[in-house]
Amino acid sequence: MRKTLFLLLLLIFIFSPDSFSQKADTTGTWTRGMKASFAFNQVSLTNWAAGGENSLGGNSFLNLFANLKQGKSTWDNSLDLAYGLVKLGDAKIRKSDDKIDFVSKYGHNVIHKNLFLSANLSFKSQFTEGYNYPNDSVMISNFMAPGYLMLGFGMDWKPYPYLSVSFLPLTGRLTFVTDQTLSDAGAYGVDPGKHVRPEFGAAFKAVFEKDLVANVNLKSKLELFSNYLNKPQNIDINWEAMLMLKVNKFLSTFVGLQTIYDHDILIADKDGNKAPRTQFKQTFGVGLTYTVSGIHANVKP
């Protein structure tokens, strides 16, 4: 957990405004900002005839971005973090949300003003242990179990400032399962006892983020991956969307959706039968939000 906290603090420092104040060898313009939100919810019941259960919970997320535009080149970086906890009745506190998602993309314009040669690096994992509740005795995930590191090369199309579409026909992906128990069970597609599974294939990514109307923002990200070396017809899918409605400077409501399908992840049903299944997550919150966007910094020699 200390290593995770250190990594988080290091990334926040890198994205902080002061980190771009140093001199560089070339000229360019950084655009950077952040969006943070914390939502709290509670239900308290006493002699409630209709039934129910006391609950207490909270969800938080943090988005940091830093983008550089220099001549015909662009370098876009974003970090999405999320974490949530909930307590139902007398049960122990449970994790309700957990995400680490870092993306760094370099593009160089050589053909058309909206078309770039692109290199795309991404990392995904989670902070803490996860369990298949209500069973809290068997861990099913942890930090770097799984963890995904992907590097792809191809083309990036940016027809509008709010839309980016990438096709990466040369993509390598590593799936990490560092927890020994999960590794021995062959979780997340690794061979039993192994900690890393390499794949080589093609990736497709589309990112849309735009204010639909005043104080209503939609961000959507679709990621597809096909492994050339093993069943390329089985396409991994990860689609995320978040709609944020801003009430005022510090208060907002957000609704998040995420759908995942990975043929290598086997999920047990109520009868214990394991098979690839579509995963679905929905989050909703009303809480405090702090946004900083559009900060520009010129980098001069």
Short mmCIF file of N, CA and C in Angstrom, two decimals, residues 100-215:
data_model
loop_
_atom_site.label_atom_id
_atom_site.label_comp_id
_atom_site.label_asym_id
_atom_site.label_seq_id
_atom_site.Cartn_x
_atom_site.Cartn_y
_atom_site.Cartn_z
N ILE A 100 -7.36 2.74 -11.35
CA ILE A 100 -6.18 3.49 -11.77
C ILE A 100 -6.09 3.37 -13.28
N ASP A 101 -6.10 4.49 -13.98
CA ASP A 101 -6.10 4.46 -15.44
C ASP A 101 -5.24 5.61 -15.95
N PHE A 102 -4.06 5.29 -16.47
CA PHE A 102 -3.12 6.29 -16.97
C PHE A 102 -2.92 6.09 -18.47
N VAL A 103 -2.96 7.18 -19.22
CA VAL A 103 -2.78 7.13 -20.68
C VAL A 103 -1.82 8.23 -21.09
N SER A 104 -0.84 7.88 -21.91
CA SER A 104 0.08 8.86 -22.49
C SER A 104 0.15 8.60 -23.99
N LYS A 105 -0.13 9.64 -24.78
CA LYS A 105 -0.22 9.47 -26.24
C LYS A 105 0.60 10.55 -26.94
N TYR A 106 1.49 10.11 -27.81
CA TYR A 106 2.30 11.04 -28.60
C TYR A 106 1.87 10.95 -30.06
N GLY A 107 1.68 12.10 -30.69
CA GLY A 107 1.29 12.12 -32.09
C GLY A 107 2.11 13.11 -32.89
N HIS A 108 2.38 12.76 -34.15
CA HIS A 108 3.12 13.65 -35.04
C HIS A 108 2.39 13.74 -36.36
N ASN A 109 2.07 14.96 -36.77
CA ASN A 109 1.29 15.19 -37.98
C ASN A 109 2.20 15.17 -39.20
N VAL A 110 1.89 14.25 -40.15
CA VAL A 110 2.71 14.15 -41.36
C VAL A 110 1.87 14.08 -42.63
N ILE A 111 0.60 13.76 -42.52
CA ILE A 111 -0.23 13.53 -43.71
C ILE A 111 -1.28 14.61 -43.87
N HIS A 112 -2.08 14.78 -42.84
CA HIS A 112 -3.21 15.70 -42.86
C HIS A 112 -3.27 16.39 -41.51
N LYS A 113 -3.85 17.58 -41.46
CA LYS A 113 -3.84 18.34 -40.21
C LYS A 113 -4.57 17.63 -39.08
N ASN A 114 -5.47 16.69 -39.42
CA ASN A 114 -6.21 15.97 -38.39
C ASN A 114 -5.75 14.53 -38.20
N LEU A 115 -4.68 14.12 -38.92
CA LEU A 115 -4.23 12.74 -38.87
C LEU A 115 -2.78 12.69 -38.38
N PHE A 116 -2.52 11.85 -37.38
CA PHE A 116 -1.22 11.82 -36.73
C PHE A 116 -0.68 10.40 -36.67
N LEU A 117 0.63 10.25 -36.89
CA LEU A 117 1.30 9.03 -36.49
C LEU A 117 1.31 9.00 -34.97
N SER A 118 0.99 7.86 -34.36
CA SER A 118 0.72 7.86 -32.93
C SER A 118 1.40 6.71 -32.21
N ALA A 119 1.87 7.00 -30.99
CA ALA A 119 2.33 5.98 -30.05
C ALA A 119 1.50 6.15 -28.79
N ASN A 120 0.92 5.07 -28.31
CA ASN A 120 -0.05 5.12 -27.22
C ASN A 120 0.38 4.17 -26.10
N LEU A 121 0.60 4.72 -24.91
CA LEU A 121 0.98 3.93 -23.74
C LEU A 121 -0.12 4.05 -22.69
N SER A 122 -0.54 2.91 -22.12
CA SER A 122 -1.58 2.95 -21.10
C SER A 122 -1.29 1.95 -19.99
N PHE A 123 -1.79 2.27 -18.80
CA PHE A 123 -1.64 1.39 -17.64
C PHE A 123 -2.94 1.40 -16.85
N LYS A 124 -3.40 0.21 -16.46
CA LYS A 124 -4.63 0.08 -15.68
C LYS A 124 -4.41 -0.88 -14.52
N SER A 125 -4.98 -0.56 -13.38
CA SER A 125 -4.99 -1.48 -12.25
C SER A 125 -5.97 -0.94 -11.22
N GLN A 126 -5.83 -1.38 -9.96
CA GLN A 126 -6.65 -0.90 -8.87
C GLN A 126 -5.77 -0.79 -7.63
N PHE A 127 -6.27 -0.09 -6.58
CA PHE A 127 -5.45 0.19 -5.41
C PHE A 127 -5.39 -0.96 -4.41
N THR A 128 -6.53 -1.55 -4.09
CA THR A 128 -6.59 -2.47 -2.95
C THR A 128 -7.29 -3.78 -3.33
N GLU A 129 -7.36 -4.68 -2.33
CA GLU A 129 -7.96 -6.00 -2.54
C GLU A 129 -9.45 -5.89 -2.87
N GLY A 130 -9.91 -6.82 -3.69
CA GLY A 130 -11.33 -6.93 -4.02
C GLY A 130 -11.83 -8.33 -3.71
N TYR A 131 -13.09 -8.43 -3.29
CA TYR A 131 -13.68 -9.72 -2.91
C TYR A 131 -15.00 -9.89 -3.64
N ASN A 132 -15.42 -11.14 -3.75
CA ASN A 132 -16.68 -11.45 -4.39
C ASN A 132 -17.78 -11.47 -3.32
N TYR A 133 -18.20 -10.27 -2.93
CA TYR A 133 -19.18 -10.15 -1.85
C TYR A 133 -20.49 -10.84 -2.23
N PRO A 134 -21.20 -11.44 -1.24
CA PRO A 134 -20.97 -11.32 0.21
C PRO A 134 -19.85 -12.19 0.76
N ASN A 135 -19.19 -12.97 -0.08
CA ASN A 135 -18.06 -13.79 0.39
C ASN A 135 -16.83 -12.89 0.50
N ASP A 136 -16.41 -12.60 1.73
CA ASP A 136 -15.26 -11.73 1.93
C ASP A 136 -14.03 -12.51 2.39
N SER A 137 -14.02 -13.82 2.17
CA SER A 137 -12.88 -14.65 2.58
C SER A 137 -11.96 -15.01 1.41
N VAL A 138 -12.44 -14.82 0.19
CA VAL A 138 -11.64 -15.17 -0.99
C VAL A 138 -11.38 -13.90 -1.81
N MET A 139 -10.11 -13.53 -1.92
CA MET A 139 -9.74 -12.34 -2.68
C MET A 139 -9.75 -12.65 -4.17
N ILE A 140 -10.31 -11.75 -4.97
CA ILE A 140 -10.37 -11.97 -6.41
C ILE A 140 -9.57 -10.93 -7.20
N SER A 141 -9.06 -9.90 -6.51
CA SER A 141 -8.23 -8.90 -7.19
C SER A 141 -7.39 -8.17 -6.16
N ASN A 142 -6.35 -7.48 -6.65
CA ASN A 142 -5.47 -6.71 -5.78
C ASN A 142 -4.70 -5.73 -6.66
N PHE A 143 -3.84 -4.91 -6.05
CA PHE A 143 -3.00 -4.03 -6.85
C PHE A 143 -2.10 -4.87 -7.75
N MET A 144 -2.11 -4.59 -9.03
CA MET A 144 -1.35 -5.33 -10.06
C MET A 144 -1.81 -6.78 -10.18
N ALA A 145 -3.05 -7.04 -9.78
CA ALA A 145 -3.63 -8.38 -9.96
C ALA A 145 -5.13 -8.21 -10.21
N PRO A 146 -5.56 -7.82 -11.41
CA PRO A 146 -4.66 -7.68 -12.55
C PRO A 146 -4.11 -6.25 -12.70
N GLY A 147 -3.07 -6.15 -13.50
CA GLY A 147 -2.57 -4.88 -13.98
C GLY A 147 -2.32 -5.02 -15.48
N TYR A 148 -2.61 -3.97 -16.23
CA TYR A 148 -2.48 -4.05 -17.70
C TYR A 148 -1.57 -2.92 -18.18
N LEU A 149 -0.55 -3.29 -18.92
CA LEU A 149 0.35 -2.32 -19.54
C LEU A 149 0.32 -2.54 -21.04
N MET A 150 0.01 -1.49 -21.80
CA MET A 150 -0.16 -1.64 -23.24
C MET A 150 0.59 -0.53 -23.97
N LEU A 151 1.27 -0.89 -25.04
CA LEU A 151 1.96 0.06 -25.89
C LEU A 151 1.60 -0.25 -27.33
N GLY A 152 1.04 0.76 -28.03
CA GLY A 152 0.59 0.55 -29.39
C GLY A 152 1.07 1.65 -30.32
N PHE A 153 1.25 1.28 -31.61
CA PHE A 153 1.69 2.22 -32.63
C PHE A 153 0.71 2.18 -33.80
N GLY A 154 0.38 3.37 -34.31
CA GLY A 154 -0.55 3.43 -35.43
C GLY A 154 -0.89 4.86 -35.79
N MET A 155 -2.19 5.10 -36.02
CA MET A 155 -2.67 6.41 -36.45
C MET A 155 -3.71 6.94 -35.47
N ASP A 156 -3.72 8.26 -35.33
CA ASP A 156 -4.68 8.94 -34.47
C ASP A 156 -5.38 10.02 -35.29
N TRP A 157 -6.69 9.99 -35.28
CA TRP A 157 -7.50 10.95 -36.06
C TRP A 157 -8.23 11.86 -35.08
N LYS A 158 -8.03 13.18 -35.26
CA LYS A 158 -8.65 14.18 -34.39
C LYS A 158 -9.44 15.17 -35.24
N PRO A 159 -10.64 14.81 -35.65
CA PRO A 159 -11.42 15.71 -36.50
C PRO A 159 -11.95 16.93 -35.75
N TYR A 160 -12.14 16.78 -34.44
CA TYR A 160 -12.63 17.87 -33.60
C TYR A 160 -11.83 17.90 -32.30
N PRO A 161 -11.80 19.03 -31.61
CA PRO A 161 -11.05 19.09 -30.34
C PRO A 161 -11.57 18.12 -29.29
N TYR A 162 -12.84 17.73 -29.39
CA TYR A 162 -13.44 16.87 -28.37
C TYR A 162 -13.48 15.39 -28.77
N LEU A 163 -12.90 15.02 -29.92
CA LEU A 163 -12.96 13.64 -30.38
C LEU A 163 -11.59 13.17 -30.86
N SER A 164 -11.18 11.98 -30.39
CA SER A 164 -9.94 11.36 -30.83
C SER A 164 -10.20 9.90 -31.11
N VAL A 165 -9.79 9.43 -32.29
CA VAL A 165 -9.97 8.04 -32.69
C VAL A 165 -8.61 7.48 -33.09
N SER A 166 -8.21 6.39 -32.43
CA SER A 166 -6.89 5.79 -32.69
C SER A 166 -7.05 4.36 -33.17
N PHE A 167 -6.28 4.01 -34.22
CA PHE A 167 -6.17 2.63 -34.68
C PHE A 167 -4.71 2.24 -34.55
N LEU A 168 -4.43 1.20 -33.76
CA LEU A 168 -3.07 0.81 -33.43
C LEU A 168 -2.86 -0.66 -33.83
N PRO A 169 -2.45 -0.91 -35.08
CA PRO A 169 -2.32 -2.30 -35.55
C PRO A 169 -1.10 -3.02 -34.99
N LEU A 170 -0.19 -2.30 -34.36
CA LEU A 170 0.99 -2.90 -33.73
C LEU A 170 0.93 -2.60 -32.24
N THR A 171 0.33 -3.51 -31.49
CA THR A 171 0.10 -3.27 -30.07
C THR A 171 0.53 -4.47 -29.23
N GLY A 172 1.33 -4.20 -28.23
CA GLY A 172 1.70 -5.22 -27.26
C GLY A 172 1.01 -4.95 -25.94
N ARG A 173 0.53 -6.01 -25.31
CA ARG A 173 -0.14 -5.86 -24.02
C ARG A 173 0.38 -6.91 -23.04
N LEU A 174 0.67 -6.46 -21.82
CA LEU A 174 1.10 -7.35 -20.75
C LEU A 174 0.03 -7.34 -19.66
N THR A 175 -0.42 -8.53 -19.27
CA THR A 175 -1.34 -8.68 -18.15
C THR A 175 -0.55 -9.20 -16.96
N PHE A 176 -0.58 -8.45 -15.85
CA PHE A 176 0.17 -8.82 -14.66
C PHE A 176 -0.79 -9.37 -13.60
N VAL A 177 -0.40 -10.45 -12.97
CA VAL A 177 -1.10 -10.98 -11.80
C VAL A 177 -0.02 -11.29 -10.77
N THR A 178 0.31 -10.31 -9.92
CA THR A 178 1.43 -10.45 -9.01
C THR A 178 1.06 -11.19 -7.73
N ASP A 179 -0.23 -11.31 -7.42
CA ASP A 179 -0.65 -12.07 -6.25
C ASP A 179 -0.48 -13.57 -6.53
N GLN A 180 0.23 -14.27 -5.64
CA GLN A 180 0.56 -15.66 -5.90
C GLN A 180 -0.66 -16.56 -5.93
N THR A 181 -1.62 -16.32 -5.03
CA THR A 181 -2.83 -17.16 -5.00
C THR A 181 -3.60 -17.05 -6.30
N LEU A 182 -3.79 -15.82 -6.78
CA LEU A 182 -4.50 -15.61 -8.04
C LEU A 182 -3.69 -16.14 -9.21
N SER A 183 -2.37 -15.99 -9.13
CA SER A 183 -1.51 -16.52 -10.20
C SER A 183 -1.61 -18.03 -10.28
N ASP A 184 -1.59 -18.71 -9.14
CA ASP A 184 -1.68 -20.17 -9.12
C ASP A 184 -3.02 -20.65 -9.68
N ALA A 185 -4.06 -19.82 -9.53
CA ALA A 185 -5.39 -20.19 -10.03
C ALA A 185 -5.55 -19.86 -11.51
N GLY A 186 -4.53 -19.23 -12.11
CA GLY A 186 -4.63 -18.87 -13.53
C GLY A 186 -5.63 -17.76 -13.78
N ALA A 187 -5.78 -16.85 -12.82
CA ALA A 187 -6.76 -15.76 -12.95
C ALA A 187 -6.35 -14.78 -14.04
N TYR A 188 -7.35 -14.18 -14.69
CA TYR A 188 -7.18 -13.12 -15.68
C TYR A 188 -6.35 -13.57 -16.89
N GLY A 189 -6.38 -14.86 -17.17
CA GLY A 189 -5.79 -15.35 -18.40
C GLY A 189 -4.34 -15.75 -18.33
N VAL A 190 -3.65 -15.56 -17.19
CA VAL A 190 -2.26 -15.99 -17.11
C VAL A 190 -2.21 -17.51 -16.94
N ASP A 191 -1.11 -18.13 -17.37
CA ASP A 191 -0.93 -19.55 -17.13
C ASP A 191 -0.75 -19.78 -15.64
N PRO A 192 -1.34 -20.85 -15.09
CA PRO A 192 -1.23 -21.10 -13.64
C PRO A 192 0.22 -21.04 -13.15
N GLY A 193 0.45 -20.24 -12.12
CA GLY A 193 1.78 -20.08 -11.56
C GLY A 193 2.59 -18.96 -12.19
N LYS A 194 2.14 -18.43 -13.33
CA LYS A 194 2.84 -17.34 -14.00
C LYS A 194 2.28 -15.99 -13.52
N HIS A 195 3.12 -14.96 -13.63
CA HIS A 195 2.72 -13.64 -13.17
C HIS A 195 2.49 -12.65 -14.32
N VAL A 196 2.87 -13.02 -15.53
CA VAL A 196 2.73 -12.12 -16.67
C VAL A 196 2.23 -12.91 -17.87
N ARG A 197 1.30 -12.30 -18.60
CA ARG A 197 0.84 -12.89 -19.86
C ARG A 197 1.05 -11.88 -20.98
N PRO A 198 1.94 -12.17 -21.94
CA PRO A 198 2.16 -11.25 -23.06
C PRO A 198 1.18 -11.51 -24.19
N GLU A 199 0.74 -10.45 -24.85
CA GLU A 199 -0.12 -10.55 -26.02
C GLU A 199 0.35 -9.55 -27.07
N PHE A 200 0.09 -9.87 -28.32
CA PHE A 200 0.41 -8.96 -29.42
C PHE A 200 -0.77 -8.93 -30.37
N GLY A 201 -1.25 -7.72 -30.67
CA GLY A 201 -2.43 -7.63 -31.53
C GLY A 201 -2.68 -6.22 -32.00
N ALA A 202 -3.96 -5.91 -32.17
CA ALA A 202 -4.40 -4.59 -32.65
C ALA A 202 -5.35 -3.98 -31.65
N ALA A 203 -5.28 -2.66 -31.52
CA ALA A 203 -6.15 -1.95 -30.59
C ALA A 203 -6.85 -0.81 -31.31
N PHE A 204 -8.04 -0.51 -30.81
CA PHE A 204 -8.83 0.63 -31.31
C PHE A 204 -9.30 1.42 -30.09
N LYS A 205 -9.12 2.74 -30.15
CA LYS A 205 -9.55 3.59 -29.04
C LYS A 205 -10.27 4.82 -29.58
N ALA A 206 -11.35 5.18 -28.92
CA ALA A 206 -12.11 6.38 -29.26
C ALA A 206 -12.46 7.11 -27.97
N VAL A 207 -12.13 8.40 -27.91
CA VAL A 207 -12.39 9.21 -26.72
C VAL A 207 -13.19 10.44 -27.13
N PHE A 208 -14.29 10.66 -26.44
CA PHE A 208 -15.17 11.81 -26.69
C PHE A 208 -15.39 12.54 -25.37
N GLU A 209 -15.13 13.83 -25.34
CA GLU A 209 -15.43 14.64 -24.15
C GLU A 209 -15.86 16.03 -24.60
N LYS A 210 -17.08 16.40 -24.17
CA LYS A 210 -17.65 17.67 -24.65
C LYS A 210 -18.73 18.15 -23.69
N ASP A 211 -18.84 19.46 -23.56
CA ASP A 211 -19.97 20.05 -22.85
C ASP A 211 -21.17 20.04 -23.80
N LEU A 212 -22.17 19.21 -23.49
CA LEU A 212 -23.33 19.10 -24.36
C LEU A 212 -24.15 20.39 -24.35
N VAL A 213 -24.38 20.89 -23.17
CA VAL A 213 -25.00 22.20 -22.95
C VAL A 213 -24.28 22.81 -21.76
N ALA A 214 -24.68 24.00 -21.36
CA ALA A 214 -24.03 24.65 -20.23
C ALA A 214 -24.14 23.78 -18.97
N ASN A 215 -22.98 23.52 -18.35
CA ASN A 215 -22.90 22.79 -17.08
C ASN A 215 -23.24 21.30 -17.20
#
